[in-house]
């Protein structure tokens, strides 16, 4: 079994298509998507359709919640609130009622067997919240929110922070996929993880996939995406960093 974990696509179809091509190169047999499919990028509909065609296991992220019901005060920094509200309204217009219904009904956690003995437990941010942030620099105690939510698992995965990392402690392994569409670690390439259990052990491979960043920026220009937000998203594409 080769399980690919992808997350935080954020409407960037150019990055997603490059990752899907890489999945075939590595021979992924199963795919799990850890949320944030469509919001904050030029191709929300295309990304959602590509994911649904995969027949993957998919869970909800905060951006999926936002695109359905809007962004509430206090959920984003105040200076960015109006801009992100405009982005949400634009993205929602690109999706059908059926698309929105699909996003609204996504589960928030996922448990998958990796082998006869090993299980993976996954969520977008934390098991009890789509919005809470557990930093890659957090102490080990902070990660107990995952292990306490499901002590059967040995492997835990989440997205949300757009920073790939692996932490091992107390015979558990906790990992972050990084982001397909909006990496924040200074590397503009799309990020995802492959868990390979075809041998006796579980091999964890972090993959970085180049994509046509210029084409992704051009895709923004071809839409009526909110102008101020367009500049912010382009900067994230070209620098691989937070706005």
XYZ file of N, CA and C in Angstrom, residues 48-229:
546
model
N -11.880 21.181 -7.134
C -12.875 20.319 -6.498
C -13.223 19.147 -7.406
N -13.390 19.406 -8.684
C -13.724 18.327 -9.621
C -12.589 17.305 -9.717
N -11.350 17.782 -9.752
C -10.207 16.864 -9.828
C -10.141 15.967 -8.591
N -10.382 16.541 -7.431
C -10.358 15.749 -6.200
C -11.475 14.723 -6.189
N -12.648 15.122 -6.612
C -13.781 14.191 -6.590
C -13.586 13.048 -7.582
N -12.889 13.310 -8.670
C -12.597 12.253 -9.642
C -11.636 11.206 -9.085
N -10.873 11.560 -8.074
C -9.893 10.639 -7.512
C -10.517 9.489 -6.738
N -11.731 9.659 -6.290
C -12.346 8.688 -5.378
C -11.492 8.517 -4.117
N -10.940 9.626 -3.646
C -10.075 9.623 -2.471
C -10.905 9.762 -1.204
N -10.286 9.493 -0.064
C -10.859 9.855 1.222
C -10.604 11.350 1.424
N -11.634 12.100 1.724
C -11.504 13.556 1.828
C -12.118 14.020 3.143
N -11.404 14.898 3.852
C -11.963 15.514 5.051
C -12.002 17.031 4.887
N -12.725 17.674 5.778
C -12.981 19.110 5.680
C -11.864 19.923 6.327
N -11.551 21.059 5.701
C -10.651 22.035 6.281
C -11.381 23.329 6.599
N -10.686 24.242 7.263
C -11.317 25.511 7.611
C -11.754 26.296 6.380
N -10.959 26.228 5.308
C -11.313 26.959 4.093
C -12.535 26.365 3.411
N -12.748 25.072 3.574
C -13.966 24.444 3.050
C -15.189 24.912 3.847
N -15.003 25.042 5.151
C -16.068 25.588 5.997
C -16.371 27.041 5.605
N -15.317 27.813 5.386
C -15.500 29.214 5.008
C -16.250 29.373 3.701
N -15.877 28.565 2.704
C -16.470 28.765 1.387
C -17.974 28.477 1.413
N -18.399 27.635 2.347
C -19.817 27.297 2.469
C -20.577 28.354 3.269
N -20.044 28.747 4.431
C -20.830 29.607 5.337
C -20.257 31.000 5.562
N -19.131 31.318 4.920
C -18.534 32.633 5.089
C -17.522 32.674 6.220
N -16.816 33.785 6.312
C -15.776 33.980 7.321
C -16.324 34.876 8.418
N -16.153 34.443 9.641
C -16.653 35.210 10.770
C -15.568 36.122 11.331
N -15.984 37.219 11.885
C -15.064 38.121 12.568
C -14.276 37.356 13.623
N -12.986 37.640 13.677
C -12.129 36.983 14.647
C -11.464 35.723 14.137
N -11.915 35.203 12.972
C -11.313 33.985 12.425
C -10.082 34.269 11.581
N -9.913 35.498 11.154
C -8.727 35.914 10.408
C -8.270 37.256 10.981
N -7.031 37.657 10.749
C -6.585 38.973 11.224
C -7.493 40.078 10.694
N -7.827 41.025 11.532
C -8.764 42.085 11.164
C -8.375 42.816 9.878
N -7.079 43.161 9.661
C -6.737 43.874 8.423
C -7.033 43.070 7.152
N -7.074 41.737 7.271
C -7.310 40.888 6.099
C -8.770 40.483 5.941
N -9.606 40.853 6.904
C -10.973 40.330 6.923
C -11.754 40.698 5.671
N -11.783 41.970 5.290
C -12.593 42.396 4.149
C -12.075 41.772 2.851
N -10.755 41.725 2.683
C -10.186 41.121 1.486
C -10.574 39.644 1.384
N -10.454 38.916 2.489
C -10.770 37.495 2.462
C -12.267 37.250 2.318
N -13.064 38.161 2.835
C -14.512 38.052 2.630
C -14.849 38.166 1.144
N -14.160 39.068 0.442
C -14.372 39.206 -0.995
C -13.912 37.950 -1.746
N -12.786 37.386 -1.314
C -12.298 36.154 -1.933
C -13.297 35.013 -1.735
N -13.844 34.930 -0.535
C -14.815 33.871 -0.245
C -16.044 34.006 -1.137
N -16.539 35.229 -1.278
C -17.725 35.464 -2.101
C -17.458 35.088 -3.556
N -16.272 35.443 -4.042
C -15.907 35.103 -5.431
C -15.829 33.591 -5.615
N -15.143 32.912 -4.692
C -14.974 31.464 -4.812
C -16.318 30.749 -4.757
N -17.178 31.189 -3.865
C -18.483 30.539 -3.727
C -19.288 30.650 -5.016
N -19.167 31.778 -5.723
C -19.885 31.975 -6.982
C -19.452 30.989 -8.062
N -18.235 30.462 -7.936
C -17.705 29.553 -8.955
C -18.226 28.127 -8.776
N -18.806 27.826 -7.611
C -19.240 26.474 -7.291
C -20.757 26.334 -7.396
N -21.196 25.118 -7.665
C -22.632 24.835 -7.737
C -23.171 24.530 -6.339
N -24.468 24.515 -6.229
C -25.089 24.128 -4.954
C -24.683 22.706 -4.567
N -24.566 21.849 -5.551
C -24.156 20.472 -5.276
C -22.723 20.429 -4.751
N -21.854 21.274 -5.318
C -20.472 21.370 -4.826
C -20.449 21.818 -3.371
N -21.233 22.839 -3.069
C -21.269 23.378 -1.705
C -21.827 22.357 -0.728
N -22.802 21.607 -1.174
C -23.371 20.557 -0.330
C -22.331 19.477 -0.047
N -21.541 19.133 -1.064
C -20.461 18.151 -0.888
C -19.476 18.640 0.167
N -19.045 19.891 0.057
C -18.080 20.432 1.014
C -18.660 20.479 2.422
N -19.912 20.844 2.529
C -20.521 20.992 3.854
C -20.622 19.662 4.592
N -20.741 18.574 3.848
C -20.948 17.262 4.455
C -19.665 16.457 4.652
N -18.523 17.032 4.318
C -17.273 16.298 4.506
C -17.045 16.002 5.987
N -16.523 14.822 6.313
C -16.167 14.536 7.709
C -14.953 15.352 8.130
N -14.696 15.416 9.432
C -13.601 16.244 9.935
C -12.391 15.437 10.397
N -12.533 14.132 10.511
C -11.401 13.272 10.878
C -11.441 12.013 10.034
N -10.309 11.305 10.042
C -10.176 10.131 9.194
C -9.257 9.131 9.874
N -9.640 7.863 9.865
C -8.789 6.792 10.380
C -8.604 5.752 9.283
N -7.345 5.410 8.981
C -7.051 4.463 7.919
C -6.038 3.426 8.396
N -6.220 2.149 8.039
C -5.196 1.150 8.339
C -4.021 1.285 7.367
N -2.817 1.250 7.889
C -1.627 1.261 7.046
C -1.069 -0.143 6.861
N -1.314 -0.985 7.834
C -0.897 -2.386 7.796
C -1.770 -3.144 8.795
N -1.468 -4.403 9.030
C -2.238 -5.175 10.008
C -2.089 -4.634 11.423
N -0.992 -3.915 11.673
C -0.703 -3.442 13.022
C -0.749 -1.927 13.180
N -0.608 -1.196 12.079
C -0.441 0.253 12.162
C -1.642 0.985 11.581
N -2.042 2.048 12.265
C -3.146 2.876 11.792
C -2.718 4.340 11.708
N -3.376 5.050 10.804
C -3.187 6.497 10.658
C -4.452 7.208 11.090
N -4.281 8.280 11.858
C -5.395 9.157 12.226
C -5.082 10.535 11.674
N -6.040 11.129 10.961
C -5.777 12.401 10.289
C -6.913 13.385 10.508
N -6.550 14.648 10.500
C -7.524 15.748 10.556
C -6.904 16.926 9.824
N -7.649 18.008 9.712
C -7.100 19.175 9.024
C -6.230 20.022 9.941
N -6.775 20.430 11.085
C -6.042 21.283 12.029
C -5.812 20.528 13.334
N -6.869 20.317 14.105
C -6.825 19.437 15.271
C -8.100 18.591 15.253
N -8.149 17.519 16.032
C -9.344 16.666 16.016
C -10.629 17.380 16.425
N -10.518 18.434 17.207
C -11.721 19.111 17.705
C -11.961 20.476 17.064
N -11.083 20.900 16.162
C -11.215 22.236 15.578
C -10.643 22.262 14.170
N -11.342 22.970 13.280
C -10.825 23.207 11.931
C -9.893 24.416 11.891
N -9.798 25.145 13.001
C -9.126 26.436 12.999
C -7.900 26.518 13.913
N -7.834 25.698 14.946
C -6.707 25.777 15.880
C -5.386 25.509 15.164
N -4.332 26.161 15.647
C -3.013 26.035 15.031
C -2.048 25.353 15.997
N -1.496 24.219 15.579
C -0.398 23.571 16.305
C 0.847 23.753 15.447
N 1.752 24.582 15.908
C 2.936 24.942 15.142
C 3.881 23.752 14.973
N 4.666 23.792 13.927
C 5.726 22.791 13.757
C 6.791 22.923 14.839
N 6.818 24.048 15.540
C 7.794 24.268 16.607
C 7.195 24.045 17.995
N 5.959 23.574 18.067
C 5.301 23.343 19.357
C 6.011 22.232 20.131
N 5.887 22.273 21.463
C 6.505 21.208 22.261
C 5.678 19.926 22.133
N 6.272 18.810 22.545
C 5.616 17.513 22.375
C 4.259 17.447 23.059
N 4.116 18.105 24.195
C 2.849 18.073 24.918
C 1.702 18.642 24.081
N 2.014 19.602 23.225
C 0.972 20.218 22.400
C 0.342 19.216 21.441
N 1.111 18.203 21.060
C 0.614 17.222 20.098
C -0.243 16.146 20.746
N -0.418 16.232 22.058
C -1.271 15.264 22.739
C -2.731 15.392 22.310
N -3.105 16.528 21.716
C -4.478 16.672 21.221
C -4.782 15.617 20.155
N -3.763 15.173 19.439
C -3.947 14.140 18.424
C -3.953 12.750 19.055
N -2.961 12.468 19.869
C -2.844 11.128 20.441
C -3.984 10.817 21.406
N -4.454 11.816 22.129
C -5.563 11.594 23.053
C -6.893 11.400 22.318
N -7.002 11.973 21.142
C -8.238 11.817 20.365
C -8.364 10.411 19.795
N -7.227 9.758 19.568
C -7.247 8.403 19.018
C -5.961 7.700 19.421
N -6.006 6.965 20.513
C -4.782 6.314 20.986
C -4.493 4.997 20.281
N -5.397 4.562 19.394
C -5.150 3.336 18.629
C -4.097 3.553 17.551
N -4.005 4.773 17.046
C -3.110 5.053 15.931
C -1.659 5.161 16.393
N -0.765 4.916 15.453
C 0.667 5.149 15.654
C 1.119 6.352 14.848
N 0.423 6.592 13.730
C 0.768 7.688 12.827
C -0.370 8.701 12.820
N 0.003 9.986 12.858
C -0.971 11.077 12.881
C -0.562 12.099 11.820
N -1.544 12.635 11.105
C -1.242 13.611 10.063
C -2.239 14.752 10.102
N -1.752 15.934 9.779
C -2.632 17.093 9.647
C -2.064 18.057 8.608
N -2.838 19.050 8.249
C -2.426 20.076 7.290
C -2.449 21.435 7.961
N -3.153 22.390 7.340
C -3.513 23.675 7.944
C -2.368 24.678 8.052
N -1.175 24.269 8.522
C -0.101 25.242 8.749
C 0.814 25.403 7.543
N 0.641 24.561 6.517
C 1.381 24.694 5.253
C 2.895 24.525 5.429
N 3.304 23.779 6.440
C 4.732 23.579 6.734
C 4.980 22.084 6.954
N 5.654 21.411 6.021
C 5.872 19.979 6.185
C 6.881 19.674 7.287
N 6.557 18.692 8.130
C 7.508 18.267 9.150
C 7.093 16.913 9.690
N 8.022 16.264 10.397
C 7.779 14.991 11.057
C 8.305 15.077 12.473
N 7.489 14.658 13.427
C 7.881 14.626 14.841
C 7.632 13.215 15.369
N 8.618 12.631 16.021
C 8.469 11.303 16.610
C 8.703 11.385 18.108
N 7.780 10.834 18.889
C 7.951 10.760 20.341
C 6.949 9.757 20.895
N 7.302 9.130 22.021
C 6.424 8.157 22.696
C 5.890 7.097 21.734
N 6.753 6.634 20.838
C 6.407 5.597 19.860
C 5.299 6.029 18.903
N 5.099 7.336 18.782
C 4.136 7.889 17.841
C 4.882 8.755 16.828
N 4.292 8.903 15.638
C 4.848 9.783 14.614
C 3.755 10.745 14.160
N 4.054 12.033 14.260
C 3.107 13.075 13.867
C 3.718 13.874 12.734
N 2.954 14.058 11.669
C 3.498 14.703 10.470
C 2.529 15.736 9.919
N 3.096 16.692 9.221
C 2.301 17.664 8.481
C 2.650 17.542 7.012
N 1.622 17.569 6.185
C 1.801 17.367 4.749
C 2.455 18.548 4.044
N 2.446 19.735 4.695
C 2.710 20.937 3.924
C 1.514 21.220 3.022
N 1.701 22.074 2.036
C 0.587 22.503 1.187
C 0.867 22.230 -0.288
N -0.168 21.770 -0.977
C -0.077 21.629 -2.433
C -0.059 23.002 -3.097
N -1.011 23.853 -2.730
C -1.217 25.091 -3.473
C -0.582 26.334 -2.911
N -0.286 26.357 -1.592
C 0.258 27.567 -0.965
C 1.310 27.198 0.089
N 2.469 26.700 -0.315
C 3.510 26.384 0.676
C 3.973 27.635 1.418
N 4.319 27.457 2.695
C 4.760 28.582 3.525
C 6.191 28.408 4.039
N 6.938 27.473 3.488
C 8.287 27.209 4.015
C 9.397 27.773 3.134
N 9.044 28.689 2.231
C 10.038 29.304 1.366
C 10.352 28.511 0.119
N 9.733 27.362 -0.053
C 9.910 26.516 -1.238
C 8.598 26.551 -2.009
N 8.624 27.085 -3.221
C 7.379 27.281 -3.973
C 6.792 25.978 -4.498
N 7.542 24.901 -4.447
C 7.051 23.625 -4.975
C 5.943 23.057 -4.088
N 4.997 22.368 -4.726
C 3.913 21.707 -4.001
C 4.481 20.627 -3.087
N 3.832 20.441 -1.937
C 4.313 19.499 -0.924
C 3.244 18.466 -0.603
N 3.670 17.207 -0.489
C 2.768 16.168 0.008
C 3.594 15.014 0.555
N 2.919 14.002 1.103
C 3.578 12.876 1.762
C 3.105 11.561 1.153
N 4.014 10.599 1.058
C 3.655 9.226 0.701
C 4.047 8.312 1.859
N 3.101 7.507 2.318
C 3.348 6.478 3.326
C 3.344 5.128 2.616
N 4.482 4.474 2.614
C 4.661 3.217 1.882
C 4.749 2.069 2.878
N 3.747 1.204 2.862
C 3.738 0.054 3.770
C 3.877 -1.260 3.019
N 4.521 -1.213 1.854
C 4.663 -2.427 1.054
C 5.695 -3.378 1.632
N 6.523 -2.906 2.534
C 7.510 -3.759 3.187
C 7.136 -3.895 4.664
N 8.030 -4.374 5.494
C 7.710 -4.637 6.886
C 7.488 -3.364 7.693
N 8.114 -2.267 7.283
C 8.017 -1.018 8.021
C 7.198 -0.014 7.217
N 6.817 1.094 7.854
C 6.130 2.193 7.168
C 7.176 3.234 6.799
N 7.372 3.426 5.517
C 8.325 4.422 5.040
C 7.586 5.726 4.766
N 8.096 6.826 5.325
C 7.487 8.146 5.149
C 8.350 8.959 4.191
N 7.774 9.367 3.084
C 8.512 10.147 2.089
C 7.826 11.493 1.868
N 8.576 12.568 2.092
C 8.084 13.901 1.780
C 8.435 14.227 0.331
N 7.436 14.581 -0.441
C 7.631 14.865 -1.859
C 7.468 16.366 -2.113
N 8.333 16.922 -2.951
C 8.187 18.295 -3.440
C 8.097 18.235 -4.958
N 7.090 18.911 -5.499
C 6.782 18.808 -6.916
C 6.756 20.200 -7.539
N 7.581 20.403 -8.538
C 7.584 21.679 -9.256
C 6.325 21.794 -10.118
N 5.838 23.005 -10.256
C 4.727 23.262 -11.167
C 4.945 24.633 -11.798
N 4.127 24.962 -12.776
C 4.285 26.211 -13.519
C 3.666 27.359 -12.716
N 4.496 27.999 -11.881
C 4.019 29.093 -11.037
C 3.542 30.264 -11.896
N 4.253 30.544 -12.964
C 3.863 31.652 -13.847
C 2.477 31.400 -14.441
N 2.196 30.152 -14.783
C 0.876 29.816 -15.337
C -0.207 29.978 -14.278
N 0.114 29.635 -13.021
C -0.841 29.813 -11.935
C -1.152 31.296 -11.725
N -0.125 32.134 -11.803
C -0.335 33.584 -11.693
C -1.176 34.097 -12.851
N -0.908 33.568 -14.051
C -1.681 33.971 -15.229
C -3.144 33.564 -15.077
N -3.374 32.408 -14.445
C -4.754 31.962 -14.223
C -5.512 32.958 -13.359
N -4.822 33.559 -12.391
C -5.450 34.611 -11.581
C -5.818 35.809 -12.437
N -4.916 36.192 -13.332
C -5.153 37.358 -14.181
C -6.335 37.154 -15.123
N -6.605 35.903 -15.465
C -7.687 35.615 -16.411
C -9.064 35.622 -15.756
N -9.104 35.781 -14.442
C -10.381 35.812 -13.729
C -10.661 37.230 -13.221
N -11.846 37.411 -12.674
C -12.172 38.667 -11.991
C -11.983 38.505 -10.479
N -10.964 37.727 -10.125
C -10.606 37.551 -8.715
C -10.374 38.929 -8.097
N -10.780 39.154 -6.858
C -10.605 40.480 -6.245
C -9.170 40.976 -6.376
N -9.016 42.210 -6.840
C -7.714 42.706 -7.272
C -6.669 42.738 -6.159
N -7.015 43.245 -4.994
C -6.041 43.305 -3.896
C -5.606 41.905 -3.482
N -6.568 40.998 -3.403
C -6.255 39.616 -3.024
C -5.413 38.930 -4.090
